[in-house]
């Protein structure tokens, strides 16, 4: 009897100890989890505060730049606006928001910074901002002010909740793609967005300008083609010698900036497509073609492949003189960039890309999207500078190899400028320098770096 | 040809604590000449690119009217002497460090060879290939390229962060990043190829910024985006 009681006691003591152990373990797990949540939430809080700081500084500097009198005052202020806008925009990308949230705020920041940067470039080249620029800066300053005060409202909220508020927002956002997230923070940030709804459009020479985001293709011409016509176009386009043996079929339609047909090319009796293509509905141009065949062997050298690429493209664009300007290759596939030459000028915006297989020289890919977006009948102006004059504007340590060639290049804002293109070296490093053919200013400097895949200009 | 412009950055914090600054300055001073090279001393009879640089600057500053031919002859020598006389230098017609320096060409930039080969620095390519592998399971090849194309379109869009890592690691932007799948799969050869095709500029999505699987529950908001096309199991939209 006594023995049994003893056993019972020791058993329950053991159980107690085990229970305590489990309890302590659970507590430590929880403490660990809380600590992680605190660390993550604090990072979110930091990102939000960076956003706030960035917008505050932007507002102040935008106001100052409106009263600044000369380039000496304007350039430092505009540069700071560019940097602060970048910091604020980067911070938005770190907040735990649902997809699609704060895109308008992000756009505003990117454009304001980009605009300030475009003015810096302009001033550095000797053009003082005009009244229109001043008006736009004043308007941006006002918008930044409104944005700042909205964000400060959210900040009060974020201070009250601390990191846990951000974790709540993260959990809500992680549950799904819903844009309407509860929680005070989510609501507050949602309001910030709606208040930015009427931001005016900004057009200037930069990559985020509205004229670029809303771009339409310039290279489409002709009447609408039917499905049957698209199939006939594809059959004529195919690189294969036995093109009559394939089954060509429109399988889908494509909307967007180049509406078109999606076409699959199959061998009789096979399910997988050998080639897939997109054909523009207007005019029936092939936008791209792809064969994803894996290439196992490298039998051809780059020169031989270049000839194949040029021959293929020339056959399909008969009245265009195409020049291969660079190539990059790996995994048995080499992609060539081909640029049309019109009246002795390389038209870079109108480039097409052709990929060649290294085993049998087959054409694997063709991509004319850039051509179709940019091509138009241009009136090319005569260069104001002679080649010799342009050469004199090159940096002194740059040794050009041979004469400059005329090239039309796109700026960041997709303006097109006529330049002389020089390839050469500083010591042993390769550079490509584009000199504006009328002002003599250097438009772009690219460093050419050799890689295992080919030369890369960056 | 087009490179993604680098935006943003963190403000530099300068801590003017005595010793630290001194040490830093000393290190900088010692390090500077390593990246720069001194120009050779030039005199009558010298030839080459450095003579061309000299003539170029003398012409720009109005001391020299002859041709920029890279030959240090009589007219170049005259110009150098005129320049030296006007700038309080010893008038000897020899272009040494002092004269180069007065010409504003004391040091010349020596382009550095990249420390690591560029192919090894393909961090963006690796990240894209991983994302394709994780998000594009069972998708046709264009569908794989399309996923990477959406990332690159976001980088170019003001609505999203402007680096590849910024876009891919944006909270809740990609399911495979949220659930960690992106770290558990090794990219296949096809995923690498698709990542390369996207970086080479192929965009089968025509500028799309979103993609989703229509058979899974998604918000009504995302369906309000203008759809461009469907590839495999994914819908792509602007």
XYZ file of C-alpha atoms in Angstrom:
696
model
C 0.000 0.000 0.000
C 2.685 2.401 1.108
C 4.804 1.319 -1.800
C 2.001 2.113 -4.256
C 1.529 5.551 -2.759
C 5.225 6.212 -3.048
C 5.194 5.155 -6.663
C 2.197 7.364 -7.302
C 3.911 10.323 -5.692
C 7.141 9.948 -7.605
C 5.179 9.493 -10.816
C 3.185 12.643 -10.307
C 6.359 14.497 -9.349
C 7.887 13.322 -12.609
C 4.819 14.445 -14.485
C 4.971 17.826 -12.775
C 8.593 18.259 -13.779
C 7.794 17.252 -17.363
C 4.894 19.681 -17.472
C 7.031 22.473 -16.100
C 9.673 21.639 -18.690
C 7.183 21.794 -21.546
C 5.797 25.021 -20.160
C 9.215 26.605 -19.962
C 9.978 25.430 -23.491
C 6.765 26.945 -24.798
C 7.528 30.186 -23.011
C 10.997 30.367 -24.512
C 9.580 29.663 -27.974
C 7.096 32.428 -27.490
C 9.770 34.823 -26.282
C 11.846 33.967 -29.326
C 8.878 34.531 -31.634
C 8.076 37.835 -29.962
C 11.666 38.931 -30.318
C 11.684 38.078 -34.033
C 8.392 39.909 -34.545
C 9.788 42.901 -32.689
C 12.932 42.901 -34.829
C 10.945 42.676 -38.070
C 8.378 45.233 -36.935
C 11.172 47.622 -35.973
C 12.642 47.328 -39.470
C 9.270 48.283 -40.922
C 9.045 51.208 -38.545
C 12.501 52.282 -39.692
C 11.553 52.028 -43.347
C 8.472 54.141 -42.701
C 10.531 56.740 -40.890
C 13.004 56.849 -43.810
C 10.047 57.479 -46.092
C 8.883 60.296 -43.864
C 12.352 61.849 -43.607
C 12.797 61.639 -47.361
C 9.497 63.377 -48.097
C 10.152 66.060 -45.454
C 13.574 66.852 -46.895
C 12.180 66.866 -50.414
C 9.510 69.353 -49.476
C 12.046 71.686 -47.890
C 14.494 71.485 -50.765
C 11.792 71.903 -53.402
C 10.749 75.114 -51.647
C 14.355 76.300 -51.468
C 15.145 75.562 -55.095
C 12.286 77.838 -56.135
C 14.100 80.816 -54.587
C 17.633 79.723 -55.509
C 19.129 82.107 -57.998
C 21.925 80.358 -59.840
C 23.331 76.969 -60.804
C 25.619 77.064 -57.776
C 22.589 76.970 -55.467
C 20.293 74.942 -57.667
C 22.500 71.949 -58.421
C 23.165 70.929 -54.775
C 19.482 71.336 -53.877
C 18.214 69.413 -56.903
C 20.735 66.654 -56.270
C 19.514 66.327 -52.702
C 15.911 66.162 -53.908
C 16.914 63.342 -56.235
C 18.644 61.447 -53.438
C 15.882 61.945 -50.866
C 13.202 60.933 -53.360
C 15.185 57.781 -54.091
C 15.498 56.980 -50.395
C 11.788 57.533 -49.824
C 10.821 55.411 -52.819
C 13.148 52.586 -51.793
C 11.587 52.670 -48.318
C 8.088 52.187 -49.729
C 9.345 48.995 -51.332
C 10.270 47.683 -47.886
C 6.926 48.226 -46.171
C 4.734 45.127 -45.686
C 1.896 46.353 -47.876
C -0.437 44.288 -50.029
C 0.322 44.183 -53.761
C -0.628 47.377 -55.551
C -0.623 49.567 -52.452
C 1.118 52.949 -52.500
C 1.965 52.666 -56.187
C 0.830 56.232 -56.686
C 3.036 57.531 -53.883
C 5.931 55.583 -55.332
C 5.281 57.044 -58.784
C 5.129 60.564 -57.400
C 8.463 60.135 -55.616
C 10.176 58.492 -58.580
C 8.996 61.180 -60.958
C 9.818 64.099 -58.669
C 13.340 62.778 -58.098
C 13.825 61.926 -61.740
C 12.606 65.368 -62.757
C 15.049 67.052 -60.376
C 17.814 64.908 -61.838
C 16.877 65.854 -65.392
C 17.136 69.525 -64.377
C 20.595 68.908 -62.909
C 21.741 67.467 -66.213
C 20.199 70.362 -68.050
C 21.844 72.986 -65.823
C 25.193 71.198 -66.026
C 24.982 71.646 -69.776
C 24.368 75.323 -69.457
C 20.580 75.683 -69.673
C 18.976 77.518 -66.763
C 15.529 76.158 -65.743
C 12.809 78.251 -67.358
C 9.565 79.544 -65.851
C 7.802 76.319 -66.741
C 10.346 74.337 -64.724
C 9.940 76.726 -61.806
C 6.184 76.316 -61.991
C 6.526 72.542 -61.952
C 8.929 72.633 -59.047
C 6.502 74.818 -57.089
C 3.711 72.384 -57.843
C 5.826 69.408 -56.784
C 6.724 71.241 -53.578
C 3.042 71.666 -52.795
C 2.300 68.004 -53.481
C 5.242 66.927 -51.359
C 3.906 69.129 -48.568
C 0.491 67.480 -48.730
C 2.072 64.040 -48.832
C 4.266 64.903 -45.840
C 1.335 66.029 -43.713
C -0.665 62.889 -44.625
C 2.280 60.709 -43.700
C 2.765 62.565 -40.412
C -0.835 61.698 -39.569
C -0.024 58.026 -40.119
C 3.158 58.482 -38.128
C 1.202 59.436 -34.989
C -0.717 56.200 -35.390
C 2.450 54.191 -36.022
C 4.055 55.658 -32.911
C 1.085 54.676 -30.765
C 1.066 51.076 -32.002
C 4.802 50.587 -32.331
C 6.190 47.643 -34.270
C 3.149 45.488 -33.512
C 1.047 47.734 -35.754
C 3.286 46.878 -38.685
C 3.146 43.182 -37.869
C -0.647 43.387 -37.923
C -0.464 45.000 -41.348
C 1.970 42.330 -42.531
C -0.266 39.484 -41.375
C -3.277 41.060 -43.065
C -1.351 41.565 -46.292
C 0.042 38.032 -46.202
C -3.434 36.534 -45.963
C -4.193 37.444 -49.532
C -3.940 39.908 -52.319
C -6.670 42.121 -50.873
C -6.033 45.794 -51.325
C -8.443 46.790 -48.582
C -6.600 45.892 -45.440
C -7.988 46.723 -42.036
C -5.959 48.155 -39.233
C -5.305 51.803 -38.563
C -1.983 51.810 -40.419
C -3.387 50.210 -43.551
C -6.301 52.635 -43.595
C -4.035 55.614 -43.065
C -1.701 54.626 -45.886
C -4.720 53.991 -48.105
C -5.874 57.558 -47.513
C -2.414 58.865 -48.451
C -2.862 57.166 -51.815
C -6.291 58.577 -52.606
C -5.106 62.080 -51.801
C -2.419 61.803 -54.456
C -4.967 61.004 -57.119
C -4.838 64.344 -58.902
C -1.077 64.713 -59.248
C -0.424 66.469 -62.554
C 1.363 64.612 -65.329
C 5.059 65.324 -65.726
C 6.758 65.316 -69.103
C 10.524 65.777 -69.293
C 13.649 64.000 -70.501
C 13.834 61.114 -68.043
C 12.940 57.423 -67.797
C 9.879 57.872 -65.553
C 8.318 60.685 -67.552
C 4.649 60.146 -68.410
C 5.366 60.215 -72.145
C 7.353 57.007 -71.697
C 5.022 55.092 -69.430
C 2.176 55.739 -71.874
C 4.110 54.992 -75.037
C 2.462 53.651 -78.195
C 4.187 51.687 -80.966
C 5.339 53.880 -83.856
C 6.398 51.079 -86.171
C 3.022 49.454 -86.840
C 1.456 50.234 -90.168
C -1.035 48.701 -92.534
C -4.449 47.119 -92.264
C -5.662 44.655 -89.724
C -4.802 41.053 -90.626
C -7.072 38.068 -90.056
C -6.143 34.852 -88.266
C -5.694 33.054 -91.580
C -3.464 35.823 -92.877
C -1.401 35.712 -89.673
C -0.895 31.979 -90.166
C 0.223 32.534 -93.760
C 2.653 35.237 -92.619
C 4.134 32.880 -90.044
C 4.582 30.093 -92.606
C 6.554 32.439 -94.830
C 8.578 33.717 -91.874
C 9.765 30.397 -90.449
C 13.506 29.721 -90.693
C 13.038 26.012 -91.486
C 13.570 24.732 -95.004
C 10.677 22.293 -94.655
C 8.206 24.953 -93.556
C 5.397 23.406 -95.567
C 5.508 20.332 -93.358
C 4.440 22.180 -90.206
C 1.045 22.757 -88.685
C 0.601 26.504 -88.102
C -2.199 27.614 -85.845
C -3.384 30.762 -84.064
C -3.852 29.627 -80.462
C -4.508 32.840 -78.576
C -4.896 36.579 -78.753
C -2.721 39.214 -77.156
C -3.865 42.631 -75.909
C -1.691 45.467 -74.672
C 0.504 47.893 -76.558
C 0.950 45.630 -79.614
C -2.318 43.685 -79.953
C -1.799 40.499 -81.904
C -2.181 36.785 -82.447
C -0.225 34.101 -80.709
C 0.744 31.383 -83.163
C 2.043 27.879 -82.439
C 4.001 25.894 -85.025
C 3.966 22.108 -84.563
C 5.208 19.086 -86.421
C 2.422 16.829 -87.704
C 1.376 14.423 -84.992
C 3.328 16.157 -82.190
C 1.808 18.088 -79.305
C 4.716 20.354 -78.331
C 5.330 23.500 -80.368
C 8.581 23.789 -82.331
C 8.184 27.545 -82.634
C 5.875 30.045 -81.010
C 5.332 33.527 -82.409
C 3.412 36.737 -81.816
C 2.061 38.509 -84.892
C 0.829 42.112 -84.682
C -2.820 42.446 -85.670
C -2.173 45.739 -87.395
C -0.022 45.111 -90.448
C 0.909 41.538 -89.537
C 4.519 42.083 -88.483
C 6.123 39.240 -86.543
C 6.863 40.697 -83.094
C 8.880 37.752 -81.852
C 9.597 34.123 -82.582
C 10.994 31.557 -80.182
C 12.241 28.012 -80.237
C 13.285 26.785 -76.813
C 15.216 23.801 -78.187
C 18.159 23.000 -75.933
C 21.518 23.239 -77.650
C 24.093 20.778 -76.377
C 27.076 21.336 -78.638
C 29.185 24.333 -79.612
C 30.211 23.633 -83.169
C 30.050 27.059 -84.819
C 32.164 30.082 -84.023
C 30.699 33.503 -83.488
C 31.600 34.793 -86.933
C 29.717 31.975 -88.639
C 26.714 32.528 -86.391
C 26.745 36.255 -87.088
C 26.467 35.557 -90.802
C 23.480 33.292 -90.162
C 21.781 35.950 -88.030
C 22.350 38.709 -90.578
C 21.215 36.541 -93.472
C 18.017 35.591 -91.648
C 17.161 39.173 -90.742
C 18.020 40.580 -94.156
C 15.777 38.079 -95.886
C 12.893 39.243 -93.738
C 13.554 42.982 -93.862
C 14.524 43.334 -97.479
C 14.909 47.082 -97.840
C 16.875 47.493 -94.607
C 20.637 47.341 -94.268
C 21.306 45.600 -90.946
C 24.589 45.603 -89.038
C 25.434 43.343 -86.084
C 26.712 45.628 -83.303
C 27.154 43.176 -80.466
C 26.620 39.615 -79.365
C 26.274 37.666 -76.163
C 26.166 33.925 -75.865
C 25.879 31.055 -73.434
C 24.287 27.619 -73.186
C 24.914 27.114 -76.913
C 22.836 30.111 -77.946
C 24.220 33.426 -79.138
C 22.067 36.544 -79.387
C 23.055 39.235 -81.890
C 21.845 42.811 -81.815
C 21.234 44.010 -85.363
C 20.863 47.712 -86.048
C 19.543 49.252 -89.299
C 21.862 51.585 -91.175
C 20.058 54.423 -92.949
C 22.079 56.913 -95.039
C 25.208 55.838 -93.185
C 23.641 56.306 -89.736
C 23.151 53.435 -87.286
C 19.614 53.678 -85.916
C 19.979 52.129 -82.449
C 16.343 52.506 -81.323
C 15.246 50.319 -84.247
C 17.345 47.326 -83.210
C 16.226 43.738 -83.574
C 17.667 40.686 -81.840
C 18.357 37.320 -83.442
C 19.532 34.219 -81.559
C 21.484 31.476 -83.330
C 22.121 27.879 -82.221
C 25.777 26.958 -81.926
C 25.283 23.349 -83.052
C 23.656 23.721 -86.470
C 23.260 27.467 -86.998
C 19.494 27.321 -86.731
C 17.674 30.540 -85.881
C 16.156 30.076 -82.427
C 14.832 33.518 -81.664
C 13.835 36.746 -83.280
C 12.689 39.817 -81.364
C 11.522 42.974 -83.122
C 9.642 44.625 -80.265
C 12.076 47.510 -79.991
C 11.907 48.036 -83.772
C 8.118 48.050 -83.801
C 7.926 50.432 -80.840
C 10.407 52.945 -82.265
C 10.626 52.655 -86.030
C 9.277 55.546 -88.015
C 10.171 57.460 -91.160
C 12.744 59.820 -89.700
C 14.082 62.981 -91.207
C 17.720 62.579 -90.317
C 19.432 65.912 -90.084
C 22.908 66.466 -91.372
C 25.458 66.492 -88.543
C 26.576 70.016 -87.745
C 30.026 68.884 -86.719
C 32.489 67.187 -88.997
C 33.840 63.894 -87.706
C 37.193 65.572 -87.101
C 35.610 68.284 -84.986
C 33.672 65.779 -82.920
C 36.826 63.757 -82.354
C 38.438 66.790 -80.771
C 35.753 66.759 -78.055
C 36.756 63.317 -76.846
C 38.391 63.091 -73.408
C 42.168 63.509 -73.736
C 43.110 60.104 -72.360
C 40.745 58.238 -74.642
C 42.424 56.745 -77.693
C 39.815 56.137 -80.389
C 40.280 53.235 -82.744
C 39.514 54.532 -86.182
C 37.013 57.149 -87.237
C 33.730 57.810 -85.453
C 30.604 56.489 -87.078
C 27.260 58.261 -87.076
C 24.717 56.751 -84.718
C 21.248 57.765 -83.633
C 20.864 56.846 -79.961
C 17.967 57.125 -77.510
C 18.391 59.202 -74.355
C 16.964 58.097 -71.024
C 13.826 60.014 -71.929
C 13.760 58.287 -75.347
C 14.587 61.464 -77.190
C 16.732 60.571 -80.177
C 20.073 62.298 -80.680
C 22.487 62.089 -83.573
C 25.993 61.271 -82.394
C 29.397 60.102 -83.494
C 30.221 56.749 -81.952
C 33.812 56.094 -80.959
C 35.267 52.864 -79.739
C 38.628 53.043 -78.079
C 40.688 52.566 -74.972
C 41.928 54.295 -71.871
C 45.007 52.272 -70.987
C 43.773 48.758 -71.613
C 40.127 49.295 -70.802
C 37.620 49.562 -73.642
C 35.044 52.315 -73.823
C 32.400 53.432 -76.287
C 31.790 57.171 -76.329
C 28.935 58.925 -78.109
C 29.581 62.569 -78.998
C 26.601 64.738 -79.907
C 26.959 65.559 -83.606
C 25.693 69.106 -83.242
C 26.695 70.332 -79.764
C 29.861 68.245 -79.409
C 28.841 67.250 -75.877
C 29.397 63.705 -74.719
C 25.998 62.017 -74.609
C 26.982 58.671 -73.196
C 30.027 56.707 -72.044
C 29.835 52.935 -71.968
C 32.493 50.697 -70.501
C 33.049 47.495 -72.434
C 33.868 44.551 -70.211
C 34.902 41.160 -71.529
C 32.937 38.282 -70.013
C 32.772 34.595 -70.682
C 29.551 35.278 -72.611
C 30.914 38.040 -74.803
C 31.647 41.732 -74.497
C 29.157 43.590 -72.347
C 28.717 47.354 -72.600
C 27.535 48.888 -69.367
C 22.838 48.963 -74.245
C 20.450 50.548 -71.802
C 21.466 50.242 -68.208
C 19.187 50.692 -65.272
C 20.046 53.975 -63.606
C 20.999 53.688 -59.998
C 18.771 55.744 -57.771
C 18.722 56.494 -54.107
C 21.449 55.642 -51.675
C 22.074 56.389 -48.072
C 23.336 59.706 -46.785
C 26.962 59.653 -45.932
C 27.730 60.163 -42.277
C 30.981 61.940 -41.576
C 32.320 61.463 -38.075
C 34.965 64.118 -37.500
C 36.679 62.436 -34.609
C 40.306 63.485 -34.657
C 42.326 60.317 -34.888
C 39.878 58.427 -37.026
C 39.827 61.226 -39.574
C 43.601 61.444 -39.609
C 43.955 57.718 -40.130
C 41.345 57.826 -42.854
C 43.062 60.725 -44.589
C 46.391 58.979 -44.377
C 44.904 55.859 -45.907
C 43.226 57.888 -48.653
C 46.389 59.789 -49.410
C 48.383 56.596 -49.613
C 45.730 54.932 -51.733
C 45.199 57.735 -54.235
C 48.253 57.321 -56.478
C 47.548 53.610 -56.828
C 44.451 54.381 -58.883
C 46.140 57.172 -60.813
C 49.221 57.243 -62.961
C 51.751 59.966 -63.489
C 52.184 61.285 -67.013
C 55.536 60.837 -68.744
C 57.893 63.774 -69.154
C 57.688 65.093 -72.720
C 60.243 67.053 -74.715
C 61.239 67.860 -78.272
C 60.933 64.704 -80.304
C 58.387 62.941 -78.071
C 55.551 61.241 -79.898
C 52.301 59.531 -79.134
C 49.006 59.822 -77.356
C 50.382 61.855 -74.431
C 51.699 64.493 -76.852
C 48.236 64.582 -78.380
C 46.765 65.177 -74.901
C 49.257 68.023 -74.384
C 48.478 69.636 -77.742
C 44.772 69.242 -77.132
C 44.919 71.152 -73.848
C 47.318 73.821 -75.163
C 45.017 74.383 -78.097
C 41.963 74.534 -75.849
C 43.658 77.184 -73.726
C 44.810 79.187 -76.736
C 48.547 78.555 -76.645
C 48.773 76.286 -79.640
C 47.404 76.567 -83.149
C 49.111 73.682 -84.925
C 47.680 70.259 -85.724
C 46.964 67.687 -83.012
C 49.301 65.130 -84.532
C 51.079 63.667 -81.515
C 54.479 64.974 -82.587
C 56.371 67.263 -80.182
C 57.958 69.621 -82.704
C 58.837 73.277 -82.945
C 55.346 74.724 -82.670
C 54.486 72.532 -79.692
C 57.702 73.514 -77.984
C 56.961 77.213 -78.580
C 53.516 76.779 -77.120
C 54.867 75.014 -74.042
C 57.382 77.801 -73.471
C 54.689 80.456 -73.806
C 52.551 78.561 -71.315
C 55.427 78.140 -68.866
C 56.366 81.825 -69.068
C 52.786 82.896 -68.469
C 52.395 80.601 -65.450
C 55.604 81.265 -63.570
C 57.195 77.939 -64.419
C 60.767 77.340 -65.490
C 60.818 78.068 -69.220
C 62.586 75.033 -70.590
C 60.113 73.571 -73.060
C 60.080 70.315 -71.122
C 56.767 69.046 -69.820
C 57.443 67.503 -66.421
C 55.191 67.021 -63.383
C 55.026 70.761 -62.582
C 53.947 71.730 -66.086
C 51.458 68.865 -66.368
C 49.998 69.935 -63.048
C 49.689 73.565 -64.155
C 47.895 72.291 -67.254
C 45.363 70.638 -64.952
C 46.492 67.219 -66.135
C 48.743 66.236 -63.249
C 47.320 62.811 -62.763
C 45.660 60.732 -65.329
C 42.924 58.272 -64.622
C 44.101 54.747 -64.902
C 41.153 52.592 -65.671
C 41.159 49.732 -63.237
C 40.726 46.174 -64.306
C 37.654 44.736 -62.659
C 38.676 42.838 -59.531
C 36.242 40.004 -60.167
C 35.330 38.795 -63.645
C 31.965 40.170 -64.659
C 30.435 36.792 -65.355
C 30.980 35.888 -61.721
C 29.069 38.982 -60.654
C 25.818 37.711 -62.109
C 23.876 38.062 -58.878
C 20.849 39.465 -60.699
C 20.838 36.584 -63.160
C 20.978 34.063 -60.317
C 18.113 35.708 -58.462
C 15.956 35.782 -61.602
C 16.705 32.141 -62.367
C 15.726 31.177 -58.820
C 12.483 33.106 -59.044
C 11.658 31.493 -62.397
C 12.325 28.044 -60.966
C 10.121 28.675 -57.940
C 7.256 30.560 -59.607
C 7.310 28.891 -63.014
C 6.966 25.207 -62.151
C 5.406 23.374 -65.081
C 5.108 26.522 -67.185
C 5.955 26.654 -70.891
C 9.222 28.387 -71.796
C 7.582 31.730 -72.650
C 5.821 31.596 -69.304
C 9.191 31.314 -67.582
C 10.647 34.239 -69.529
C 7.458 36.193 -68.832
C 7.923 35.901 -65.040
C 11.409 37.400 -65.262
C 10.129 40.013 -67.714
C 7.564 41.174 -65.147
C 10.395 41.684 -62.638
C 12.365 43.740 -65.156
C 9.284 45.758 -66.123
C 8.760 46.571 -62.454
C 12.370 47.726 -62.160
C 11.701 50.148 -65.027
C 8.372 51.310 -63.569
C 8.130 54.223 -61.118
C 5.457 52.260 -59.254
C 7.955 49.703 -57.940
C 11.475 49.631 -56.472
C 14.134 50.190 -59.091
C 16.499 47.293 -58.577
C 15.982 43.598 -59.279
C 16.575 42.654 -55.648
C 14.300 45.483 -54.512
C 11.474 44.157 -56.674
C 11.913 40.472 -55.855
C 12.260 40.992 -52.097
C 9.475 43.566 -51.819
C 7.189 42.193 -49.074
C 4.330 40.123 -50.501
C 5.416 40.710 -54.095
C 6.106 37.024 -54.841
C 4.593 34.035 -53.115
C 7.746 31.943 -53.419
C 9.707 34.605 -51.533
C 7.059 34.817 -48.804
C 6.966 31.032 -48.288
C 10.672 30.459 -48.865
C 10.302 28.173 -51.873
C 12.761 30.331 -53.814
C 15.547 29.088 -51.506
C 14.633 25.411 -51.689
C 14.896 24.859 -55.443
C 17.946 24.816 -57.678
C 17.361 26.484 -61.052
C 17.227 24.143 -64.043
C 19.164 24.809 -67.249
C 15.929 26.081 -68.806
C 15.385 28.548 -65.940
C 18.882 29.975 -66.484
C 18.201 30.282 -70.190
C 14.881 32.027 -69.557
C 16.517 34.472 -67.128
C 19.154 35.288 -69.764
C 16.525 35.795 -72.468
C 14.636 38.226 -70.243
C 17.812 40.151 -69.401
C 18.620 40.268 -73.126
C 15.395 42.195 -73.555
C 12.790 39.665 -74.643
C 9.441 40.610 -73.088
C 6.537 38.337 -74.106
C 4.306 40.281 -71.683
C 4.552 43.682 -73.414
C 5.340 45.636 -70.282
C 3.157 43.709 -67.841
C 3.598 44.479 -64.143
C 1.472 41.708 -62.599
C 0.858 38.021 -63.029
C -1.351 35.622 -61.152
C -2.851 32.179 -61.353
C -6.543 32.621 -62.224
C -7.486 29.281 -60.661
C -6.369 30.494 -57.231
C -8.311 33.042 -55.171
C -7.005 36.548 -55.785
C -8.378 39.960 -54.947
C -10.921 41.716 -57.132
C -8.488 44.611 -57.380
C -5.961 42.595 -59.335
C -8.608 41.646 -61.893
C -9.141 45.363 -62.519
C -5.745 45.502 -64.212
C -5.858 45.399 -68.015
C -4.955 41.836 -69.020
C -2.391 41.397 -71.810
C -2.353 37.636 -72.222
C -2.374 34.251 -70.598
C 0.681 32.017 -70.799
C 0.335 28.547 -69.293
C -1.255 28.886 -65.868
C -0.573 32.612 -65.453
C -2.435 35.726 -66.488
C -0.220 38.745 -67.240
C -1.524 42.287 -66.856
C -0.422 45.906 -66.954
